[in-house]
Coordinates of C-alpha atoms in Angstrom, one line a residue:
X1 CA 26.0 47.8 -93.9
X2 CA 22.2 47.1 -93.1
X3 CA 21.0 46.6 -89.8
X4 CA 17.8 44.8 -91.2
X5 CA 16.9 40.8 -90.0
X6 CA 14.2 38.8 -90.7
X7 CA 12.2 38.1 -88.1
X8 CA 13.0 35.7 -85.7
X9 CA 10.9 32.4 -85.5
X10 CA 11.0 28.9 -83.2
X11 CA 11.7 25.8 -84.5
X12 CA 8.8 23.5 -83.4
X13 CA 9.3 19.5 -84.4
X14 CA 6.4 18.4 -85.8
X15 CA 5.3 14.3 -86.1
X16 CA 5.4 12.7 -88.8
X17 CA 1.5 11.6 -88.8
X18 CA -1.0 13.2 -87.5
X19 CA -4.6 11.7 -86.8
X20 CA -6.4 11.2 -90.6
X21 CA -2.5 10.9 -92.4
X22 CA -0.7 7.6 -93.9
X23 CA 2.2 6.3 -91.3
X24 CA 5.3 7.0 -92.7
X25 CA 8.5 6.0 -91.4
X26 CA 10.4 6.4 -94.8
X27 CA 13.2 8.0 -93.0
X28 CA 13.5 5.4 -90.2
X29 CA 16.7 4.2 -91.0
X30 CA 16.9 0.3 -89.5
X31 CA 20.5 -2.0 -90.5
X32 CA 20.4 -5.1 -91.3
X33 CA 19.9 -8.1 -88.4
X34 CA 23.8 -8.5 -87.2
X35 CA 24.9 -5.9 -89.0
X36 CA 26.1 -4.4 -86.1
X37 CA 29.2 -6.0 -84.2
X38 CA 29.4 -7.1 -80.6
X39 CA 32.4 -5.2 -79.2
X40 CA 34.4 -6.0 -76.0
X41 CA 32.9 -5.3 -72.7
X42 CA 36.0 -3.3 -71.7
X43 CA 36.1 -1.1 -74.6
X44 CA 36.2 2.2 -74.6
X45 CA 33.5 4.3 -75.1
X46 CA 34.7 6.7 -78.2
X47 CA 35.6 3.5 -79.8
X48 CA 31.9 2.5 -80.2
X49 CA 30.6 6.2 -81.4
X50 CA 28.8 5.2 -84.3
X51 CA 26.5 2.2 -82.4
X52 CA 24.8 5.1 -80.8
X53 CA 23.9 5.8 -84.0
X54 CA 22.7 2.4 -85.6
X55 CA 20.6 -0.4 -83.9
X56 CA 21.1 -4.2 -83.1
X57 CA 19.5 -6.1 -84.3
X58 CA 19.4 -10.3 -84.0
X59 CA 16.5 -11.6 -85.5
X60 CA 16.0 -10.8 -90.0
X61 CA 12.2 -10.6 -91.2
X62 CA 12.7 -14.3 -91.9
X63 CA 12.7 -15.2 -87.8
X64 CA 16.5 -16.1 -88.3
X65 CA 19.1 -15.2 -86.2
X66 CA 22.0 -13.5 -87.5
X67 CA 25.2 -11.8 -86.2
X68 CA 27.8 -12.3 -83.3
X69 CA 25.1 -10.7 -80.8
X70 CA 23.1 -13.9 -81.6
X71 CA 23.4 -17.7 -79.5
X72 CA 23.2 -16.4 -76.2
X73 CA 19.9 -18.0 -75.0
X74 CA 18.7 -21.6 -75.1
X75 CA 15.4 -22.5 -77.1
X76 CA 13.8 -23.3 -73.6
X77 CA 14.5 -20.3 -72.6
X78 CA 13.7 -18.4 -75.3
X79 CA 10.6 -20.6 -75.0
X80 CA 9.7 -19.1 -71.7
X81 CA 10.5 -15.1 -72.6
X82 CA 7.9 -15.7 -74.9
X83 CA 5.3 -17.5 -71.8
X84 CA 6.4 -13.8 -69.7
X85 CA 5.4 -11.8 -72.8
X86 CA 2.6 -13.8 -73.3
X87 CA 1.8 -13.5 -69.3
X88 CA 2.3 -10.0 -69.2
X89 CA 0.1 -8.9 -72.5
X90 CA -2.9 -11.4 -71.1
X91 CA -2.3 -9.1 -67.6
X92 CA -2.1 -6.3 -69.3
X93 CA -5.4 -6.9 -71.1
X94 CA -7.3 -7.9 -68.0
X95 CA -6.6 -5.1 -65.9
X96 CA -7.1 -2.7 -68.3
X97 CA -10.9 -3.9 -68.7
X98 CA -10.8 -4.1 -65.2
X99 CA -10.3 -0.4 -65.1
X100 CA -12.8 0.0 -67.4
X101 CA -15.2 -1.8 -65.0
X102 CA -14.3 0.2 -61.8
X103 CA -12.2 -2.1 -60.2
X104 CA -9.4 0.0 -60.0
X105 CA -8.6 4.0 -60.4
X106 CA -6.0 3.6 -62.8
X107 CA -3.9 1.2 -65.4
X108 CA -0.9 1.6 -68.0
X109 CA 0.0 -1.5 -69.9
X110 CA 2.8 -2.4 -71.8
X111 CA 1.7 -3.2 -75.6
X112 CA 4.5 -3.3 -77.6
X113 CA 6.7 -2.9 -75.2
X114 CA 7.0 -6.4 -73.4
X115 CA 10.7 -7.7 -74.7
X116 CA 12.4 -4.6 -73.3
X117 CA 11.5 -5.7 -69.5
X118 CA 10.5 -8.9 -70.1
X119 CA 14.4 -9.9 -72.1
X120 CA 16.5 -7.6 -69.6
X121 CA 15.6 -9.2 -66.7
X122 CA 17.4 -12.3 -68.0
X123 CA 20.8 -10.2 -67.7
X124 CA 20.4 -9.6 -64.1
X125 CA 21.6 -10.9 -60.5
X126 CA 19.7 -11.8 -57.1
X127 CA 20.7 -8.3 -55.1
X128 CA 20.9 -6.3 -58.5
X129 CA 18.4 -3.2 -58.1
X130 CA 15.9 -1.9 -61.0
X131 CA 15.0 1.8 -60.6
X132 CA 11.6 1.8 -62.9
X133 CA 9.4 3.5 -64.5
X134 CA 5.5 2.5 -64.5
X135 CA 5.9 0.3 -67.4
X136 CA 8.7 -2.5 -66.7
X137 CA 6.5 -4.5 -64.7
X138 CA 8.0 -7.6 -67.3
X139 CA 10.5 -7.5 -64.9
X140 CA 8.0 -8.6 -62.0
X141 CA 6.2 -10.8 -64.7
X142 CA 9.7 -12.4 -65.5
X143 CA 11.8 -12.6 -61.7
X144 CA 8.6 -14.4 -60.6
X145 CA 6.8 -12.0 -58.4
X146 CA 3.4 -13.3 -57.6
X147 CA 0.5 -12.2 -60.2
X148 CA -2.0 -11.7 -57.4
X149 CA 0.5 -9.5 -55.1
X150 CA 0.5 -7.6 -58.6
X151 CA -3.2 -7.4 -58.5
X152 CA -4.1 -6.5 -55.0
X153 CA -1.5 -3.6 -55.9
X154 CA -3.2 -2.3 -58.8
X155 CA -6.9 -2.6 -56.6
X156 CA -5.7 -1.2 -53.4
X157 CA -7.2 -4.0 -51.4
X158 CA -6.5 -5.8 -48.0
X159 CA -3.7 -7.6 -49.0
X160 CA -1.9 -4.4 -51.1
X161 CA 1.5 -5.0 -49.7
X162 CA 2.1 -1.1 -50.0
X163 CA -1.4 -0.6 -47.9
X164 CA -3.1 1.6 -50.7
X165 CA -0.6 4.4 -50.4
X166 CA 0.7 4.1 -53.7
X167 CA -0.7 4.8 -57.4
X168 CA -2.1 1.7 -58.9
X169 CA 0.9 0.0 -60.7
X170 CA 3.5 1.9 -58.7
X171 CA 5.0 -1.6 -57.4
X172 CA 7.9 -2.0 -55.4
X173 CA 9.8 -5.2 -53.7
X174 CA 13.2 -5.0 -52.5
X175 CA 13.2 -8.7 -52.6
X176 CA 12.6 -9.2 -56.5
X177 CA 15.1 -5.7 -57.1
X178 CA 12.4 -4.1 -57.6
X179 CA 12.5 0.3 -56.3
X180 CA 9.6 1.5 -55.7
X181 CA 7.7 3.4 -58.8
X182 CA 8.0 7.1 -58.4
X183 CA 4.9 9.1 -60.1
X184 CA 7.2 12.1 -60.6
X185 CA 9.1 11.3 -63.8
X186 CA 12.8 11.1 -64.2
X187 CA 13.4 10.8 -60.5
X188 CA 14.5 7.0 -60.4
X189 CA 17.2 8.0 -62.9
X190 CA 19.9 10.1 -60.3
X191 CA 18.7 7.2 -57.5
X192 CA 19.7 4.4 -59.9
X193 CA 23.4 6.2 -59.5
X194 CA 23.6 6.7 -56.4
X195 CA 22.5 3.5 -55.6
X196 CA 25.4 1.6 -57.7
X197 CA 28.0 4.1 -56.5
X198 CA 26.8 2.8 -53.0
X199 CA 27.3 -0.5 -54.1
X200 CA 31.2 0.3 -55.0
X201 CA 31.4 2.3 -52.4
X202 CA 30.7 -0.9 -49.9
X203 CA 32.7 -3.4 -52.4
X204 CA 29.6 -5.0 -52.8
X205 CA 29.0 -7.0 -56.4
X206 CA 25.5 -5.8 -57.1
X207 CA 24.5 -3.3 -59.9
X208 CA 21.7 -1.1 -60.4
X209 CA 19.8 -0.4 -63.7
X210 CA 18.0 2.9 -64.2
X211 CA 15.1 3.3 -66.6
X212 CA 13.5 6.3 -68.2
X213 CA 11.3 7.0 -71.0
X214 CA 12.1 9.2 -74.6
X215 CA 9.9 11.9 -73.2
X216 CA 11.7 12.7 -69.4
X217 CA 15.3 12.7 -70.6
X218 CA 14.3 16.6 -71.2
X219 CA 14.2 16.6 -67.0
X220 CA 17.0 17.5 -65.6
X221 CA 17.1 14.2 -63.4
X222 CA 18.6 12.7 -66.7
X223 CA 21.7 14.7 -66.9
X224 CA 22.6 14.5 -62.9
X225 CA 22.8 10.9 -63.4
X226 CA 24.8 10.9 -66.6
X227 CA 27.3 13.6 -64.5
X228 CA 27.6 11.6 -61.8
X229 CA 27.6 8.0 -63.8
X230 CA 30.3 9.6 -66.1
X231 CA 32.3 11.2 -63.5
X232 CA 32.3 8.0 -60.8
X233 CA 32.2 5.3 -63.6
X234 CA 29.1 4.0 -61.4
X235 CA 28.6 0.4 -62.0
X236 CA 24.7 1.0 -63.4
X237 CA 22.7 0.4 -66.6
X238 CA 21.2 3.3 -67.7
X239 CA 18.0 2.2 -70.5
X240 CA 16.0 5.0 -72.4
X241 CA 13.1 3.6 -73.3
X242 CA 12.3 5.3 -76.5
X243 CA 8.4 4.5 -77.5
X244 CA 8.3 7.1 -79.6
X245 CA 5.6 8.9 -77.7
X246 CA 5.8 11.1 -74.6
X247 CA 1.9 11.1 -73.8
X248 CA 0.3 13.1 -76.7
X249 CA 4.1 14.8 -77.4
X250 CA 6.3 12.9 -79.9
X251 CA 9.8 12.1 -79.4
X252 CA 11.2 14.2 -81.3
X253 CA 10.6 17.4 -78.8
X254 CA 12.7 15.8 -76.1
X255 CA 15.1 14.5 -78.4
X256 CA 15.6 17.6 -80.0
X257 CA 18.0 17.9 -83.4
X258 CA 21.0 15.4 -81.5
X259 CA 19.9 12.3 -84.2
X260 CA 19.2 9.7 -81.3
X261 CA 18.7 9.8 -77.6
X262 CA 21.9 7.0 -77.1
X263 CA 24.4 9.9 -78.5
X264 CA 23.3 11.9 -75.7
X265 CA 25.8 9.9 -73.9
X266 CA 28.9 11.1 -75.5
X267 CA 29.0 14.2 -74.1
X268 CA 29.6 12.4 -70.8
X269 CA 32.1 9.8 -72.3
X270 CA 29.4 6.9 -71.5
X271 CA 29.3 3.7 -73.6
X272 CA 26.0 4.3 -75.6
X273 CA 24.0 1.8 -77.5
X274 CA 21.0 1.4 -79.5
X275 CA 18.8 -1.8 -79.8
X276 CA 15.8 -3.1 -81.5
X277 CA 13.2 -3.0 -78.6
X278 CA 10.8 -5.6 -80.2
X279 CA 13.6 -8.2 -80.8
X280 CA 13.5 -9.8 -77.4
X281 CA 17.0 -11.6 -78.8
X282 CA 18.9 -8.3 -79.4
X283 CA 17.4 -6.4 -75.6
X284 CA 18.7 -9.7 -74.0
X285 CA 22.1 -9.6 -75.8
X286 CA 22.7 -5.9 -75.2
X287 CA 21.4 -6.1 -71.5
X288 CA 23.7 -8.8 -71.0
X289 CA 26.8 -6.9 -72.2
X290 CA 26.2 -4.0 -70.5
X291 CA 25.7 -5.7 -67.1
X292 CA 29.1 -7.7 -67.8
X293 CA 30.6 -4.5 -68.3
X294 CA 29.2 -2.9 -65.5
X295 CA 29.9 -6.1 -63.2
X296 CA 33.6 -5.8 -64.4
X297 CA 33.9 -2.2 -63.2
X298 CA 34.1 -1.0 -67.1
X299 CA 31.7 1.4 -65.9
X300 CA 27.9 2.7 -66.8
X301 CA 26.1 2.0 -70.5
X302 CA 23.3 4.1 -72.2
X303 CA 20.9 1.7 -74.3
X304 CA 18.7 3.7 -76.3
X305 CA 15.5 0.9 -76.7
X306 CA 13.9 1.9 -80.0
X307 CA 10.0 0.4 -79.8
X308 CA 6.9 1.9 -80.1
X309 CA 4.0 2.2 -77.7
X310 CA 1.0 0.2 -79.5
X311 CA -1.5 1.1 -76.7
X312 CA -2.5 4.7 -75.2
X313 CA -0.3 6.3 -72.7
X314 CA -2.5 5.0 -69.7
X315 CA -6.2 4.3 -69.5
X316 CA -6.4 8.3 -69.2
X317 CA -5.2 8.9 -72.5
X318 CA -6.6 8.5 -76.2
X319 CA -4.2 8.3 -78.6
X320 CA -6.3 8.6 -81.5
X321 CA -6.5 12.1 -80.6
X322 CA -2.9 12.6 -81.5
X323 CA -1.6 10.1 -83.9
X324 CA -2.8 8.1 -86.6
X325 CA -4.5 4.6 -86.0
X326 CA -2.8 3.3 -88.0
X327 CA 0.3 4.1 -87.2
X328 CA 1.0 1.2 -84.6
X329 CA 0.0 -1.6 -87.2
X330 CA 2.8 0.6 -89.7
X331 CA 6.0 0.3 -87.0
X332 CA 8.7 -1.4 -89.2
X333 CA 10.1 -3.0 -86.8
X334 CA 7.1 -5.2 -85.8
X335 CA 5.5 -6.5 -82.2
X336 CA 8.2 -8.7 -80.5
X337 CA 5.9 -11.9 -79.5
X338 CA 5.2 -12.0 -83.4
X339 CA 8.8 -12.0 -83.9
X340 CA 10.0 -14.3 -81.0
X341 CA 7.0 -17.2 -82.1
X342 CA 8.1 -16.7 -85.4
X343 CA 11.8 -17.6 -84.6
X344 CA 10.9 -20.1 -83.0
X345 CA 8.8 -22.0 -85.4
X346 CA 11.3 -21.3 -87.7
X347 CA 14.3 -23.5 -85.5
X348 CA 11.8 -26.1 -85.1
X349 CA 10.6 -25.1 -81.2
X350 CA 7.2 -24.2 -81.5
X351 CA 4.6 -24.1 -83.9
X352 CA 0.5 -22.6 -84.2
X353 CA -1.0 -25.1 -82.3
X354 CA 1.2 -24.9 -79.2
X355 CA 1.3 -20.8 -79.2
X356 CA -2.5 -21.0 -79.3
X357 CA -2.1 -23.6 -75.9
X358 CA -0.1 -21.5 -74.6
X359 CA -2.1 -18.2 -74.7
X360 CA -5.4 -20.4 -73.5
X361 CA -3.1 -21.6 -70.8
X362 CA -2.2 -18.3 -69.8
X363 CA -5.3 -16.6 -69.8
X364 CA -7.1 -19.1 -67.5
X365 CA -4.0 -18.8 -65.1
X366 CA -4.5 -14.6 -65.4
X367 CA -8.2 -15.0 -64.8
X368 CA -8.0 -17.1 -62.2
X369 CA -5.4 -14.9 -60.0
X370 CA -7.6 -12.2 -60.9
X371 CA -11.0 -13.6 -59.0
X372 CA -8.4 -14.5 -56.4
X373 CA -7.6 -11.1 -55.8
X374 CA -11.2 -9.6 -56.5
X375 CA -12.3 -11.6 -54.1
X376 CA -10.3 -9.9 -51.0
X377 CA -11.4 -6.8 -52.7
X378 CA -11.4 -3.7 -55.8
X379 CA -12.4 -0.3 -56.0
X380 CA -16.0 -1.3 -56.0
X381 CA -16.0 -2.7 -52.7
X382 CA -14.8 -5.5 -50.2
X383 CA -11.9 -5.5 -48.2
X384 CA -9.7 -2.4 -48.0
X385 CA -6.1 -2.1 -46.0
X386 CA -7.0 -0.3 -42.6
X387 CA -7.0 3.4 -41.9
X388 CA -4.6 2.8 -39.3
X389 CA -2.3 2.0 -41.9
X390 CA -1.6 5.6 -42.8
X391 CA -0.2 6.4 -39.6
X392 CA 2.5 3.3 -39.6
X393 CA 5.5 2.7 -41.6
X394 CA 6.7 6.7 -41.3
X395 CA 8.4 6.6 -37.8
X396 CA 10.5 3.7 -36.3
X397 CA 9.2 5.2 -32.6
X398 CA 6.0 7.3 -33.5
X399 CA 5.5 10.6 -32.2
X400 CA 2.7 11.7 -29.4
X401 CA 1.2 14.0 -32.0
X402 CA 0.4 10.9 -34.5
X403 CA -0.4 8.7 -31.7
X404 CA -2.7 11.5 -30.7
X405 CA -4.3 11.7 -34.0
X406 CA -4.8 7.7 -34.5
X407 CA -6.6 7.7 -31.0
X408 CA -8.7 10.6 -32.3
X409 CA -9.8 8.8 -34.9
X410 CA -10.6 5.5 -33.6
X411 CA -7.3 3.3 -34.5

C-alpha cells in the first residue's frame, strides 16, 4: 500500500464576473411566476423542504400576476408600495449626493433593494419590533416616519433625535418598531429572538422580525438565533437578505457549497423560504405568511430574499473594482419599481404619464424636507446637538464623576 497523497489544496469560490467579463447568470435557476404553492401557515417545516430551494415568485415578465401567492393587496395599495419605493430611491439619491457634497460623513442606499423593506412592512402590527440592518430603512419610508427626522439623523444636526451619537443611517424609534441599527454586523439577529421569546414569555401578541445580510450569516450571531428560535419556537421572522454581494466578497463565500442560504434552516427544523426580492407582490405575500404563522404560535420562518444590490456597498465602496458594470443592468430578475409600474399599467392602474407625476411629485417633496433639515444644520456647519448631550441618556441618576466632568467642561 502507498502512503503517497497529492497535495492538499483549499477550495476558494470564485464569482462568476469579474471587472472587464460578460454577466452570466446561466446557472441561476428562477421557476416560473406561481410555480410555487402557498402552503398552510401551520405546516410543518420538513413538509416544505424543497421551497428552500426554489423561489416565489407573483408577478411573469408580462407584469401579470400568477399563482395562489397572488390577490393579497389592493391596486391602491399596490399603488402606494410603489409611492414608498419611489420615496425611498428619490431619498436615497439625494443623500447620497449629499455625501458627496460634505453634508454628511457617510450614506448606504438601497438600489435594488427597495421591495424587500418597503413590501414587508405591509405584513406587520403597531408593537411588532424590526431588528435591522443599515439598509431597511423602507420600513421607516413605508410605517410613515418623518423624512426630515430621517435627515437630521443622517447630518448629525440639532434636531438628530439620537443627539449625533450614532453612525449616519443607524436610525432607531421604538415608536415606528424600529431597533436601533447596530454597526457590528449580525448582532440584531440573536436580539430579534430574544426579543419575541420576551414577548411569549409576557403573553403579549407582538412579534419581532430579525434581518441580516448574505454576507454575516458566516457570524456566529446567525446560528445563536436559529438555536434559540428552533429550540423555543420564538414567535420571530428571520429575513436573509441575499444581495448577492458582501462588500467586495460574493455570496457564495458565506454561503458556502449548502445550495441556498434558506436551507440553512433545516438543520434547525425552521420553516425556510425563498422569494423573489424585486417582486414587491411575492416579499409581501411571503412576509405576510410568515407573520400569520408566527402570530399563531407556529413558530419562527427563514426567508431567504434573493435581489441584488445595484449600487456600491456604501459611499465608501466602489464596486467597479470588484464586479462587472454591467452586471447589475444583467440581474434576471429585474429592478422591482420596473416591475411593480409595469403590473400596474398592465391591470389598468397606472400608466407613463402618472409614474412620471409621481416621481416629479416625489422629488420636490424629498428636496424640500431636505433644505428643511439643512437648514437646522450638516456636516458643513450650522446647528449641532450640544456637547452636553454626551454625558446624558447613560444613567437614570448620574454619577459625581460625570457630573464632575460636565462641570469641567463647561456644561
Amino acid at each position: 500500500m502507498s502512503d503517497d497523497f497529492p497535495p492538499l489544496s483549499l477550495n476558494v469560490p470564485e464569482p462568476g464576473c469579474r471587472p472587464g467579463s460578460t454577466p452570466d447568470f446561466s446557472d441561476f435557476e428562477i421557476p416560473r411566476a406561481g410555480a410555487v404553492k402557498r402552503p398552510p401557515t401551520d405546516v410543518e417545516p420538513d413538509s416544505i423542504r424543497d421551497m428552500a430551494f426554489s423561489i416565489v415568485r407573483v408577478l411573469n415578465k408580462d407584469g401579470e400576476t400568477v399563482g395562489d401567492w397572488a390577490g393579497a393587496l389592493s391596486a391602491e395599495e399596490l399603488r402606494e408600495g410603489l409611492r414608498h419605493m419611489l420615496t425611498l430611491r428619490t431619498f436615497d439619491a439625494r443623500m447620497l449626493n449629499a455625501q458627496r457634497q460634505g453634508k454628511t460623513s457617510f450614506y448606504m442606499q438601497h438600489l435594488g433593494e427597495e421591495a424587500v423593506s418597503c413590501a414587508f412592512s405591509r405584513a406587520l402590527r403597531p408593537g411588532d419590533m424590526n431588528f435591522p440592518t443599515y439598509r431597511q430603512a423602507g420600513l421607516l419610508i413605508a410605517g410613515g416616519y418623518p423624512m426630515l427626522t430621517m435627515m437630521n439623523q443622517i447630518y448629525s444636526n440639532a434636531d438628530d433625535p439620537l443627539h449625533g451619537r450614532q453612525l449616519p443611517i443607524m436610525y432607531s424609534s421604538k415608536e415606528h418598531g424600529f431597533f436601533s441599527i447596530s454597526g457590528n454586523l449580525g448582532t440584531q439577529f440573536v436580539q430579534s429572538v430574544g426579543w419575541a421569546m420576551a414577548s411569549a414569555i409576557s403573553g403579549d401578541t407582538k412579534i419581532a422580525t430579525g434581518w441580516i445580510g448574505d454576507g454575516s450569516t458566516a457570524e456566529s450571531d446567525f446560528h445563536s438565533a436559529m438555536v434559540f428560535a428552533s429550540t423555543y419556537d420564538a414567535p420571530v421572522v428571520l429575513n436573509i437578505v441575499n444581495n448577492q454581494w458582501a462588500i467586495s466578497t460574493f455570496q457564495g463565500i458565506a454561503r458556502g457549497e449548502v445550495g441556498t442560504f434558506a436551507a440553512r434552516g433545516h438543520g434547525f427544523g425552521i420553516a425556510s423560504i425563498r422569494v423573489d426580492g424585486n417582486d414587491y407582490l411575492a416579499v409581501h405575500a411571503v412576509a405576510q405568511w410568515a407573520t400569520e404563522r408566527a402570530r399563531r404560535g407556529h413558530g419562527p420562518t427563514l426567508i431567504e430574499h434573493v435581489t441584488y444590490r445595484a449600487g456600491g456597498h456604501s459611499t465608501s465602496d466602489d464596486p467597479s473594482a470588484y464586479r462587472s458594470k454591467r452586471e447589475a443592468a444583467a440581474w434576471p430578475l429585474g429592478d422591482p419599481i420596473e416591475r411593480l409600474k409595469k403590473h400596474l399599467i398592465t391591470i389598468g392602474e397606472w400608466s407613463d404619464e402618472r409614474h412620471k407625476q409621481a416621481e416629479a411629485e416625489i422629488l420636490d417633496e424629498v428636496i424640500a424636507t431636505q433644505k428643511q433639515a439643512e437648514a437646522i444644520g450638516t456636516l458643513g456647519g450650522g446647528k449641532t446637538p450640544s456637547p452636553r448631550d454626551m454625558f446624558e441618556g447613560v444613567y437614570e441618576t448620574m454619577p459625581p464623576h460625570l457630573i464632575r466632568q460636565r462641570q469641567e467642561a463647561g456644561y
